[in-house]
Short mmCIF file of C-alpha atoms in Angstrom, two decimals:
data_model
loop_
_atom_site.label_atom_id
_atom_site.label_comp_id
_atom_site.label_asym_id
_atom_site.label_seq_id
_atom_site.Cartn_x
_atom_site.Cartn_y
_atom_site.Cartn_z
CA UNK A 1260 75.75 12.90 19.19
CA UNK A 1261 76.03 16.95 19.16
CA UNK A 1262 78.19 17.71 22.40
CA UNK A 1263 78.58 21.91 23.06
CA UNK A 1264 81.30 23.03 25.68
CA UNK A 1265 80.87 26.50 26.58
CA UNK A 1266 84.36 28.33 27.66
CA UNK A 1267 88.32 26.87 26.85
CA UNK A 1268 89.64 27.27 30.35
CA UNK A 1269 91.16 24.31 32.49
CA UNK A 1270 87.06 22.62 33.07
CA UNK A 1271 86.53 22.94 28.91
CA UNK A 1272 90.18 21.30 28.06
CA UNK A 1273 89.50 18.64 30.82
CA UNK A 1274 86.28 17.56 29.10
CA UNK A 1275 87.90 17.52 25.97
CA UNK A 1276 90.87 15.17 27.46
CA UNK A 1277 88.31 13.43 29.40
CA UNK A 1278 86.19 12.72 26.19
CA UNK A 1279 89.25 11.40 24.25
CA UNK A 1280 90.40 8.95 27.14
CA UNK A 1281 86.82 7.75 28.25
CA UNK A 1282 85.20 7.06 24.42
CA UNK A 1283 86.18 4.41 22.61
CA UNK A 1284 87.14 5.26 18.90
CA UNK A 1285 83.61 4.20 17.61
CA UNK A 1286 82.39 6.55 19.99
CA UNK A 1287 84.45 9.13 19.14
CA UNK A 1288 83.08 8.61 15.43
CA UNK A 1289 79.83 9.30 16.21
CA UNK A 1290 80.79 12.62 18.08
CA UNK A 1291 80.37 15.86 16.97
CA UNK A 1292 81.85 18.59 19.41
CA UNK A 1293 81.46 22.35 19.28
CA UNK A 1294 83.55 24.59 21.63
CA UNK A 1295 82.78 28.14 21.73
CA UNK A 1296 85.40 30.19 23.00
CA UNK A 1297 85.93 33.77 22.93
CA UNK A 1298 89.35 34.65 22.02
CA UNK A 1299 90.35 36.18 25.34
CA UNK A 1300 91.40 32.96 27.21
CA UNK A 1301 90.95 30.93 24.47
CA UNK A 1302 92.85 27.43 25.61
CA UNK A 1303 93.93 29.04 28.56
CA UNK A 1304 91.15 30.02 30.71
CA UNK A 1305 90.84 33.29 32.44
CA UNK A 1306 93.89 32.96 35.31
CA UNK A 1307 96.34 31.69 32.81
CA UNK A 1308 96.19 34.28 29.65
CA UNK A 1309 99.10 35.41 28.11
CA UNK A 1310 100.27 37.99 30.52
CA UNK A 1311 103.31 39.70 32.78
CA UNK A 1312 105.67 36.50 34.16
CA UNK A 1313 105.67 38.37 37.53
CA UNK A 1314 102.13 37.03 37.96
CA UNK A 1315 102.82 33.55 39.91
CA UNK A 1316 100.88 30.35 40.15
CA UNK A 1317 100.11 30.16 44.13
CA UNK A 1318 100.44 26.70 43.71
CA UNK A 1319 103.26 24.03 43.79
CA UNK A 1320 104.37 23.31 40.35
CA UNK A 1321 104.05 19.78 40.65
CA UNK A 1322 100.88 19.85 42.09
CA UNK A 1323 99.97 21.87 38.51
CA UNK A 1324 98.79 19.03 35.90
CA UNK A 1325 95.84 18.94 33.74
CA UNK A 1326 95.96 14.79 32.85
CA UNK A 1327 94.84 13.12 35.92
CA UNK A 1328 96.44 9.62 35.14
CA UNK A 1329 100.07 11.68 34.68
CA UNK A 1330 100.78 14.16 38.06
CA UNK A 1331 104.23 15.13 36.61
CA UNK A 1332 102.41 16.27 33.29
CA UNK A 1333 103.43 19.63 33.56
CA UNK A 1334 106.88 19.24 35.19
CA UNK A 1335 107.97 16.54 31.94
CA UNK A 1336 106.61 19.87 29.52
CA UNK A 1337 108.70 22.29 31.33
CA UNK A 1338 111.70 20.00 31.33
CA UNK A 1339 111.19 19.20 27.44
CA UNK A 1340 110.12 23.18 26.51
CA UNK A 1341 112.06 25.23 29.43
CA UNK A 1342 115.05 22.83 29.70
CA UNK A 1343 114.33 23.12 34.02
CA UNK A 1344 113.93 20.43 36.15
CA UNK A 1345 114.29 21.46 39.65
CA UNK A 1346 111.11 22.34 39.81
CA UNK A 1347 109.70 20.79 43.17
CA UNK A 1348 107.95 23.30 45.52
CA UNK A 1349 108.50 26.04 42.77
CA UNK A 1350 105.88 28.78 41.84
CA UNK A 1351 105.99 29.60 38.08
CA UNK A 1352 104.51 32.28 36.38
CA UNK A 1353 100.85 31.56 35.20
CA UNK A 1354 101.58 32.50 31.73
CA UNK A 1355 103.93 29.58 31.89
CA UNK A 1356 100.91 26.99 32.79
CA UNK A 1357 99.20 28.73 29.87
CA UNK A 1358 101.31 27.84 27.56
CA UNK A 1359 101.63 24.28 28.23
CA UNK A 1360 97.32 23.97 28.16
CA UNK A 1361 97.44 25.78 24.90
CA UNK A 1362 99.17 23.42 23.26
CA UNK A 1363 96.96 20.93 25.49
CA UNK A 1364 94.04 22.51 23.79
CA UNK A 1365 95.60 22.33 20.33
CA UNK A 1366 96.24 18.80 19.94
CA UNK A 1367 92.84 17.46 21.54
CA UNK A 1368 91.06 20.10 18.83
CA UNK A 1369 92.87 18.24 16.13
CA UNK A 1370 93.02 14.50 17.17
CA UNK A 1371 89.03 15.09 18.54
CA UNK A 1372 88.05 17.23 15.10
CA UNK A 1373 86.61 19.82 17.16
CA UNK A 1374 84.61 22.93 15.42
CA UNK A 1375 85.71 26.15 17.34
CA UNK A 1376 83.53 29.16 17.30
CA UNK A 1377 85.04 31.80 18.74
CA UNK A 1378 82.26 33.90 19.43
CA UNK A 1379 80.72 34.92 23.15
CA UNK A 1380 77.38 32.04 23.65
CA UNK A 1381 74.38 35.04 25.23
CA UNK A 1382 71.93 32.06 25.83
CA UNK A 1383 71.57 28.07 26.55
CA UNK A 1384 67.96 27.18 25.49
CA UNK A 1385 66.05 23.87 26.36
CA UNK A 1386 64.29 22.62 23.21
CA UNK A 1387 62.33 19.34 22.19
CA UNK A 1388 63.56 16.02 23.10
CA UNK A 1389 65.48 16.96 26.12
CA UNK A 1390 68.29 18.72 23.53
CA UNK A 1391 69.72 22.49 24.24
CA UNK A 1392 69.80 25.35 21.64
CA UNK A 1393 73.02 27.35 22.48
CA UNK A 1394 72.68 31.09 21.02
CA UNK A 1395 75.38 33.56 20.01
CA UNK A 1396 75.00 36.73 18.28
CA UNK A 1397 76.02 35.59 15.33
CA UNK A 1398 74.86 31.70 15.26
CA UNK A 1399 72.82 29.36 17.03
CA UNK A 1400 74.62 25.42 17.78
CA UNK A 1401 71.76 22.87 18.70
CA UNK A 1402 73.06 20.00 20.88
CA UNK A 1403 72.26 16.86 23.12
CA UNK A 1404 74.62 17.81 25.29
CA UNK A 1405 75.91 21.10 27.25
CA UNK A 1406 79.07 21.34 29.52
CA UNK A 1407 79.12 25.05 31.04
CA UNK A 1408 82.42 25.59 31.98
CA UNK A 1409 82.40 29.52 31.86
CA UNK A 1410 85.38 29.61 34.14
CA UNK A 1411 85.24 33.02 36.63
CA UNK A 1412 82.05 34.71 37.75
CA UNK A 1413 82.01 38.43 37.58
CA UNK A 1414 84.47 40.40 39.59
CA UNK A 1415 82.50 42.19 43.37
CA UNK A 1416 81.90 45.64 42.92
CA UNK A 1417 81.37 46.40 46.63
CA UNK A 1418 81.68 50.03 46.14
CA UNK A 1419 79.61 50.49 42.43
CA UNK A 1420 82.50 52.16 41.27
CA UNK A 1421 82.60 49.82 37.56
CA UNK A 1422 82.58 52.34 34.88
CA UNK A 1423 83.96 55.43 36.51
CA UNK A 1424 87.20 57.17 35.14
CA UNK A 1425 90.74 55.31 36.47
CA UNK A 1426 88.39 52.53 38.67
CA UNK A 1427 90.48 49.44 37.28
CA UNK A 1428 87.33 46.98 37.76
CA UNK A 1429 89.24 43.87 36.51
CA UNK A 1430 93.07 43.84 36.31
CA UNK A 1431 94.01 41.18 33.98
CA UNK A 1432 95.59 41.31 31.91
CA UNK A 1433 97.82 43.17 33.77
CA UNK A 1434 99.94 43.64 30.73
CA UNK A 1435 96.84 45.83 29.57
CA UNK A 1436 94.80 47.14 31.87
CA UNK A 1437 97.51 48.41 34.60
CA UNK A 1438 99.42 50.17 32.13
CA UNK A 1439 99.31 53.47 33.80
CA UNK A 1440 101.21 56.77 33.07
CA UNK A 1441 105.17 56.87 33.94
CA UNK A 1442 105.11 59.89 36.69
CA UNK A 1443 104.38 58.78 40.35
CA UNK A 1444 101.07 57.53 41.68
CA UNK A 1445 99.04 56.74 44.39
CA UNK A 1446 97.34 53.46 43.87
CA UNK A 1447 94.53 52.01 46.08
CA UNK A 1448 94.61 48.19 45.34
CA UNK A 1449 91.24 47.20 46.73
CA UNK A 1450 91.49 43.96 48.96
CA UNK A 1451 93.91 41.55 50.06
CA UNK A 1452 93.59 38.41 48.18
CA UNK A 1453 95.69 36.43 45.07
CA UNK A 1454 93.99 39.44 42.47
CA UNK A 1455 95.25 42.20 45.08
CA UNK A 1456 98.67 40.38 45.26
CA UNK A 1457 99.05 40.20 41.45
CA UNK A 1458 98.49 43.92 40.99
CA UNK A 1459 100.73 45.18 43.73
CA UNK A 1460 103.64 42.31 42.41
CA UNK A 1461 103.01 43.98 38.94
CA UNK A 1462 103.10 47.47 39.64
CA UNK A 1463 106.40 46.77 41.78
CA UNK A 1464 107.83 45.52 38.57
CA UNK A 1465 106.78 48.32 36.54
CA UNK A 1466 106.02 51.23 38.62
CA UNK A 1467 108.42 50.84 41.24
CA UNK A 1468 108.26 54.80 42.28
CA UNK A 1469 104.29 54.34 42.37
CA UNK A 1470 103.03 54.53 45.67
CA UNK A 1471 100.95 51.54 46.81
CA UNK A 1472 98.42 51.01 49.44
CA UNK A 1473 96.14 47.79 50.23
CA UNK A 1474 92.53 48.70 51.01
CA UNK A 1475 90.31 46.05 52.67
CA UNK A 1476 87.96 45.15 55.67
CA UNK A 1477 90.44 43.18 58.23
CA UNK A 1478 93.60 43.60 56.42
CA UNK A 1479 94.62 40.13 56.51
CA UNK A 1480 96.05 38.52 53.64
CA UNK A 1481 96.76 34.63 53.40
CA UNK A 1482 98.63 31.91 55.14
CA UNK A 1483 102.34 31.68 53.71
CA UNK A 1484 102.75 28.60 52.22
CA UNK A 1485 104.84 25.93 54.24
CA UNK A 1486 107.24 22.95 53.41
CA UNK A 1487 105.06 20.74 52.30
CA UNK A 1488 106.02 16.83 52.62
CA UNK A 1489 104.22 13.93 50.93
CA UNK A 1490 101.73 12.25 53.54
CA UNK A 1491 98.98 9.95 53.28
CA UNK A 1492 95.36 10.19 55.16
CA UNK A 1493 94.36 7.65 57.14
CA UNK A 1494 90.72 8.91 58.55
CA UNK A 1495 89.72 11.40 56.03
CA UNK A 1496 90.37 9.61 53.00
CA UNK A 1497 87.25 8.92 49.96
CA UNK A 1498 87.12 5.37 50.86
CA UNK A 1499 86.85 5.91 54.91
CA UNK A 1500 84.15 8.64 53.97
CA UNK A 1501 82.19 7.06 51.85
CA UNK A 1502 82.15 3.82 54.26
CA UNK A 1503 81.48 6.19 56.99
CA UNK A 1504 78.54 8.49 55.41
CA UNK A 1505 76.84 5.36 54.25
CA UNK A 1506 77.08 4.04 57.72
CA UNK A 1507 75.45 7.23 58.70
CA UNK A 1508 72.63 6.87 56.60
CA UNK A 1509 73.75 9.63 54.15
CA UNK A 1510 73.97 12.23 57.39
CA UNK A 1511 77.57 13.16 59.11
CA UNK A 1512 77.25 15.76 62.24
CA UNK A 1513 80.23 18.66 61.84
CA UNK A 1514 81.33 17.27 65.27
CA UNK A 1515 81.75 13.68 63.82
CA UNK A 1516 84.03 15.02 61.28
CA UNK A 1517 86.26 17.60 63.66
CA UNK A 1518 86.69 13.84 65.66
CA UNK A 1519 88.11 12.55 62.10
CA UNK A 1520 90.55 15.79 61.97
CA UNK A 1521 91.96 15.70 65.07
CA UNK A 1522 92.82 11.79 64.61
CA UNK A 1523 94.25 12.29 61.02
CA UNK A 1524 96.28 15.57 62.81
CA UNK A 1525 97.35 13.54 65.68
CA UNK A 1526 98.21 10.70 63.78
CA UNK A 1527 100.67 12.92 61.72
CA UNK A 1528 102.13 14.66 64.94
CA UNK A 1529 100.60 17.59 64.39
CA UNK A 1530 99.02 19.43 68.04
CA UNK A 1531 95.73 20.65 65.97
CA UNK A 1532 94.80 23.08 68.77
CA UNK A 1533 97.88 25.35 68.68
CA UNK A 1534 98.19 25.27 64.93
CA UNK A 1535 94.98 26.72 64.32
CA UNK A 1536 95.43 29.25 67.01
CA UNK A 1537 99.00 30.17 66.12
CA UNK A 1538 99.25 30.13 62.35
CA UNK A 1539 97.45 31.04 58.90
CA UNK A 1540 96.50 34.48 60.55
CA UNK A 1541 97.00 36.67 57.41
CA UNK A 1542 98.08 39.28 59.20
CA UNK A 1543 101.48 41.20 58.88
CA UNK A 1544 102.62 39.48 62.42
CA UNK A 1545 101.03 36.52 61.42
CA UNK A 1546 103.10 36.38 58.22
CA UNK A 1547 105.93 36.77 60.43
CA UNK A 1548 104.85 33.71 62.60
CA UNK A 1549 104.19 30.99 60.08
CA UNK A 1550 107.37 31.82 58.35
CA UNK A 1551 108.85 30.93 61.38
CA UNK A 1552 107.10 27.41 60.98
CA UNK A 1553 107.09 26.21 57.87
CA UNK A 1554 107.77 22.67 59.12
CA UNK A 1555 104.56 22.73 61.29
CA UNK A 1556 102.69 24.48 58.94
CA UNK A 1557 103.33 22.43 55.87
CA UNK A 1558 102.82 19.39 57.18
CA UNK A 1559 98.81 20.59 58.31
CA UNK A 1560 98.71 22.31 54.65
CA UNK A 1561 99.59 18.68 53.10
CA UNK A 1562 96.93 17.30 54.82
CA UNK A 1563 94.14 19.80 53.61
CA UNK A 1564 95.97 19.48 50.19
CA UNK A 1565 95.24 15.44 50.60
CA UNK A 1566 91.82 15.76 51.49
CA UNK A 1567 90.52 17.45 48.71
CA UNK A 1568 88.92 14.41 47.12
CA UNK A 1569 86.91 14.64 50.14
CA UNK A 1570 85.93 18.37 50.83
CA UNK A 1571 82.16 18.09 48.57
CA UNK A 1572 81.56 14.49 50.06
CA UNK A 1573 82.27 15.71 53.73
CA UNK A 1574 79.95 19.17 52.60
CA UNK A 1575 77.22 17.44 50.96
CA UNK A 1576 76.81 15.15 54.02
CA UNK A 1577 76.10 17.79 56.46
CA UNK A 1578 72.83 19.89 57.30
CA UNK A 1579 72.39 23.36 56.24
CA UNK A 1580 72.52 24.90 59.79
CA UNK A 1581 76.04 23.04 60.10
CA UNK A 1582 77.36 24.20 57.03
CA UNK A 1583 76.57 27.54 58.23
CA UNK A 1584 78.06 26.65 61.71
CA UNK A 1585 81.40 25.90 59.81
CA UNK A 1586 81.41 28.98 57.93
CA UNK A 1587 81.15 31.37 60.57
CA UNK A 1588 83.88 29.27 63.01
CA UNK A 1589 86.30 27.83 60.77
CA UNK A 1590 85.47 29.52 57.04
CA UNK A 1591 87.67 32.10 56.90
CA UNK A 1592 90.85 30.38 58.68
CA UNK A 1593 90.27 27.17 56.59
CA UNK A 1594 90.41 29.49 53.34
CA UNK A 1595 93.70 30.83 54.28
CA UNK A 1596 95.27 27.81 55.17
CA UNK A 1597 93.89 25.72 51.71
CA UNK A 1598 95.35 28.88 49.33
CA UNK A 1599 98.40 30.17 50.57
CA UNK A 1600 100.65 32.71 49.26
CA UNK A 1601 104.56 31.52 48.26
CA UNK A 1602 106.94 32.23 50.85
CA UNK A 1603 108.76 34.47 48.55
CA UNK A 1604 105.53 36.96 48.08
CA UNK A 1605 104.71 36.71 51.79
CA UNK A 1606 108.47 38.11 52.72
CA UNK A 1607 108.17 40.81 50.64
CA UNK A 1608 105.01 42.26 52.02
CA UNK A 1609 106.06 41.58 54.80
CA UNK A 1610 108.98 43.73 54.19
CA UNK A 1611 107.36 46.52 52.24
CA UNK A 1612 104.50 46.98 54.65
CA UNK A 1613 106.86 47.15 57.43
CA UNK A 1614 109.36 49.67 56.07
CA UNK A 1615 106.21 51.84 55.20
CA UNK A 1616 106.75 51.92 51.34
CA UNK A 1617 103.32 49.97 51.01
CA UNK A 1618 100.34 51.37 53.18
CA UNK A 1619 97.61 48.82 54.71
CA UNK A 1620 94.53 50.14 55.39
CA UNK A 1621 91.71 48.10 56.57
CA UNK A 1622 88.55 48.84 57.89
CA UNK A 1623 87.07 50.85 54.99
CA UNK A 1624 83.63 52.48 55.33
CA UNK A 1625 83.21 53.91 52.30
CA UNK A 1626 84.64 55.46 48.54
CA UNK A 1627 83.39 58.22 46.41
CA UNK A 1628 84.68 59.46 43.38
CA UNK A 1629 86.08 63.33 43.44
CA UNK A 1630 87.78 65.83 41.04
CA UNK A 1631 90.78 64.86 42.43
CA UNK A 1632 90.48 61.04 42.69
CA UNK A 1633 89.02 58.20 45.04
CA UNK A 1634 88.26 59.44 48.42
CA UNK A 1635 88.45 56.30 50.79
CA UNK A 1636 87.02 56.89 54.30
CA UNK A 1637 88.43 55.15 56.81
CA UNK A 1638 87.31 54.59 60.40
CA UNK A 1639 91.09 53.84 62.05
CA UNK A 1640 92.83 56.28 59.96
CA UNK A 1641 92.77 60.08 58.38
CA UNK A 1642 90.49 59.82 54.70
CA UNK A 1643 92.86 58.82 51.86
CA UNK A 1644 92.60 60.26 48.19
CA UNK A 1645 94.36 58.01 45.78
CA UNK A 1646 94.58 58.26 41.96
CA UNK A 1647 93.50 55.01 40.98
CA UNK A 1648 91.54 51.98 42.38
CA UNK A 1649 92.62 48.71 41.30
CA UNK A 1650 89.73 45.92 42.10
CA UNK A 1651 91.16 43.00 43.85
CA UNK A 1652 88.38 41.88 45.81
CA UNK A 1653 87.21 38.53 43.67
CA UNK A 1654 84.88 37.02 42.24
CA UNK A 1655 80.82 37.48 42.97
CA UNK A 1656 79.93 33.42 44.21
CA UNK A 1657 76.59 34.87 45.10
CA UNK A 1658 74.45 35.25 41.46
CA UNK A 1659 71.43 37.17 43.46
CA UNK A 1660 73.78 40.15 44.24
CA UNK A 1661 74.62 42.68 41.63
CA UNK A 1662 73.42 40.13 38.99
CA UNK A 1663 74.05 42.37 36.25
CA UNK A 1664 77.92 41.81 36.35
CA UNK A 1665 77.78 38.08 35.53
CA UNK A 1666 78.30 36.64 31.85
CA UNK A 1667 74.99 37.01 29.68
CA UNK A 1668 74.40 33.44 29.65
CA UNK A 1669 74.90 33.00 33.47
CA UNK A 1670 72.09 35.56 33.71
CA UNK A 1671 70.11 34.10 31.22
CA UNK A 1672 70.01 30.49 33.00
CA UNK A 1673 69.49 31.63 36.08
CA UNK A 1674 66.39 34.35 35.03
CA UNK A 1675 64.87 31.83 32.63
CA UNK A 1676 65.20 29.20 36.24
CA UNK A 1677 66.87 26.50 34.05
CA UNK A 1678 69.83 27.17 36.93
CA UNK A 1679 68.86 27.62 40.72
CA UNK A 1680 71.57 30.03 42.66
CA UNK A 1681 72.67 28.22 45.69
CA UNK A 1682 72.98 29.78 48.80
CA UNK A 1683 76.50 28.65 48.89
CA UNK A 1684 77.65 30.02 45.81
CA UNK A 1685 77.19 29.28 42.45
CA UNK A 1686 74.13 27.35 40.91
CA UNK A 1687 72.55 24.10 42.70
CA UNK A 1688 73.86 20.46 40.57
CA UNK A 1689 74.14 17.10 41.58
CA UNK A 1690 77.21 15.79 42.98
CA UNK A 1691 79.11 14.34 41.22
CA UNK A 1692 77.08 13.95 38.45
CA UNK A 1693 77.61 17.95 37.55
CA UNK A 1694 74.00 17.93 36.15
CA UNK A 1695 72.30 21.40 36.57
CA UNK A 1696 69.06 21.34 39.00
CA UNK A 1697 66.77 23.93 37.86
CA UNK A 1698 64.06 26.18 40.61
CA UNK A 1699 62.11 22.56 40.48
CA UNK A 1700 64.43 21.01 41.98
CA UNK A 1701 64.09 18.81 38.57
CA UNK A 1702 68.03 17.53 37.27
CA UNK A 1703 68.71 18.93 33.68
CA UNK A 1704 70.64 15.86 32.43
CA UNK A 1705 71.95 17.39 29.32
CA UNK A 1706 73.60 20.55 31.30
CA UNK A 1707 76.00 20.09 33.01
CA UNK A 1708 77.74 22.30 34.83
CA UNK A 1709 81.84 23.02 36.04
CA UNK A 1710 84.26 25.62 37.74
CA UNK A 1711 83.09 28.76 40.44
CA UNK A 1712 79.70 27.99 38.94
CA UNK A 1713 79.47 24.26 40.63
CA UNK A 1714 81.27 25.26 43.64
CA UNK A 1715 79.08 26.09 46.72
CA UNK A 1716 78.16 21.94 45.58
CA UNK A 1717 81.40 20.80 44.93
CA UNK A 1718 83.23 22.36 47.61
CA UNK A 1719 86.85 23.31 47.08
CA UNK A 1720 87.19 22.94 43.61
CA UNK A 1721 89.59 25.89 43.07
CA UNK A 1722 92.52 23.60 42.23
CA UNK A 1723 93.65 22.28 38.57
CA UNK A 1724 93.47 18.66 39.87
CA UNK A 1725 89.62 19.51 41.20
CA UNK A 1726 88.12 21.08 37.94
CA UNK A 1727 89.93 18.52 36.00
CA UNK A 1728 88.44 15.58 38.28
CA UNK A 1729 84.62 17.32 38.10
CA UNK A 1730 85.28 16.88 34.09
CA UNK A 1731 85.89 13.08 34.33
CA UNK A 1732 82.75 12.58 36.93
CA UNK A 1733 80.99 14.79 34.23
CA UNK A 1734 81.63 13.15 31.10
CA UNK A 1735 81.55 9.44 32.79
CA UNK A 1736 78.15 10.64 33.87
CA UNK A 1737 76.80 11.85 30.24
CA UNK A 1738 78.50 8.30 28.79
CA UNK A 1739 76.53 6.51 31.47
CA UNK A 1740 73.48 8.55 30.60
CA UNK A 1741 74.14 7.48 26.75
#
């Protein structure tokens, strides 16, 4: 059997673990894999390339393993390669994490006898018998089997400034692409999100006389994260959900599951009503607040943390209009609580913004490029010319806008209709399958499909532990197909 994996981030080393634990060795001897894998992020993945240690996982470290069987995976590396062990409710650099999957990636190439082309894959092509023809410019790999694990969609461009003179359209590596001249700047670092973070942490390091200023819509940033203990779920748990969606018939109502939350928040002492009202703001005084309740705050974090298992069972279950209905009451707030910033970061924006020697601007209605720089026209505040525009605004989830900044491939899947864009992000699969369903609605059993790709389907999945878990349902669902 001819297996391709497109892309070496955290989904393509999964599949690879997940193909050495779920195969038996006969199996295994009738494998052949290809990986293709440019050499940018090669074993690493896009967020975890070598790069500048000031750049910090926003999650705990031992929430940070890539074997599923083995959560302290990456805590037992750092002890044997670092020599640190008290590493509980640390944040490490990312470049750190990239190590450790590197030499992941390493020793499943060599104990699987995987064939590595490092080359950029412009086009997955259905052929005969159900098999996939996957194109570079140099070769072409044909295959029964095709696990797109790309990793990041293209960067937004909400202001189609890519390709002008000093617009930094994507920052990393930040080593790289930030290194700007020595003499002071002015720096607009375009939204408020883990990307916008990075830059401004960076250029502190580096350009400490450069003068910084966020630039975004609502200037509001993140929850901070909170002490965090271990809990258990009680109500929202797989097995209650599953027992409870089959009970339904395959439909749950939105107001069936906020009944669930507010038992599983009461039953952990936490008052649901003035947590959501009080905390995870994002805002400067917001900041301020949680970090006056970490207790509180952690303890509702742990729960969303322990009900990720459940977040694309509890999605998939519910009507469009209610998914919608979620979005536009509880999207936004429920984002900042499930990825927020370390404690540390959020004290010194805090701090910064406060003592003026980083602006925040929000409310942006437009920017042009001049002579003299960005001009960024603001509707609370006096027009702002700045020397540089860092993009921090993430990725583009919806592939019918600006398609022309995704991967070639991504485009060339979705315009040949092999994958359907979902209207939640990402392509349209089956859950949990991760098999592609093309503008047919037909499944593509031989594609399947992983990371910011999958996720308007499999809701949530912007964790280590999720992409790692959508490899196992992937690959048990190929061997089952087999």
């Amino acid at each position: 059997m001819e297996i391709g994996i497109i892309g070496l981030g955290v989904a393509g080393i999964s599949i690879l673990k997940e193909i050495d634990k779920q195969m038996t060795e006969k199996m295994k001897g009738e494998l052949n894999i290809t990986v293709f894998s440019e050499t940018e992020g090669f074993g690493t993945g896009f967020p975890y390339q070598p790069d500048d240690e000031a750049l910090l996982i926003n999650q705990y470290t031992e929430t940070m393993s890539i074997d599923l069987d083995d959560p302290h995976h990456f805590l037992k590396w750092m002890k044997a390669k670092r020599q640190l062990t008290d590493l509980y409710n640390s944040h490490l650099p990312r470049t750190l994490f990239g190590e450790y999957l590197y030499e992941e990636t390493l020793s499943l190439i060599d104990k699987l006898n995987v064939t590595v082309i490092r080359e950029k894959v412009t086009a997955v092509r259905p052929i005969k018998k159900g098999q996939f023809n996957i194109v570079t410019d140099q070769s072409e790999k044909i295959v029964d089997s095709v696990h797109l694990s790309v990793g990041h969609l293209a960067y937004q461009d909400p202001y189609a400034l890519k390709g002008l003179e000093n617009y930094i359209y994507n920052p990393y590596p930040a080593i790289k692409k930030l290194d700007f001249p020595d003499q002071p700047l002015r720096i607009g670092i375009l939204g408020t999100g883990l990307t916008a973070i990075d830059t401004y942490l960076y250029m502190k390091k580096t350009h400490p006389k450069a003068s910084l200023s966020f630039l975004s819509l609502e200037g509001r940033f993140s929850s901070v994260r909170g002490h965090e203990p271990e809990i258990e779920t009680h109500y929202i748990c797989q097995e209650s959900i599953k027992h409870l969606i089959e009970r339904h018939e395959d439909t749950v109502s939105l107001e069936q599951i906020r009944e669930w939350f507010q038992k599983e928040t009461e039953d952990h002492g936490i008052d649901l009503p003035w947590v959501w009202e009080h905390l995870g703001k994002g805002t400067v005084e917001g900041m301020q607040r949680d970090l006056k309740h970490l207790e509180e705050l952690g303890k509702f974090q742990a729960i969303i943390r322990k009900m990720r298992d459940c977040y694309a069972l509890l999605w998939n279950a519910l009507s469009d209009d209610e998914r919608d209905e979620f979005l536009k009451g509880y999207g936004q707030q429920w984002s900042f609580f499930k990825a927020p910033i370390p404690q540390k970061t959020a004290r010194l924006l805090i701090e910064d913004i406060t003592e003026g020697r980083v602006k925040l601007f929000k409310n942006i209605q437009a920017i042009t490029k001049e002579k003299q720089g960005f001009k960024v026209e603001l509707g609370d505040y006096d027009d702002q010319v700045f020397e540089y525009i860092v993009n921090g605004t993430g990725q583009q989830m919806d592939l019918l806008k600006n398609s022309h900044l995704q991967q070639p491939v991504v485009r060339q899947l979705v315009e040949d209709e092999i994958l359907k864009p979902y209207r939640y992000g990402g392509v349209l699969i089956d859950y949990p399958s991760m098999c592609a369903v093309d503008t047919n609605g037909e499944k593509q059993p031989a594609l399947r499909v992983y990371g910011q790709l999958a996720s308007g389907v499999h809701f949530g999945n912007s964790s280590v532990e999720m992409v790692a878990k959508s490899a196992r349902y992937g690959v048990k669902a190929m061997l089952d197909d087999i």
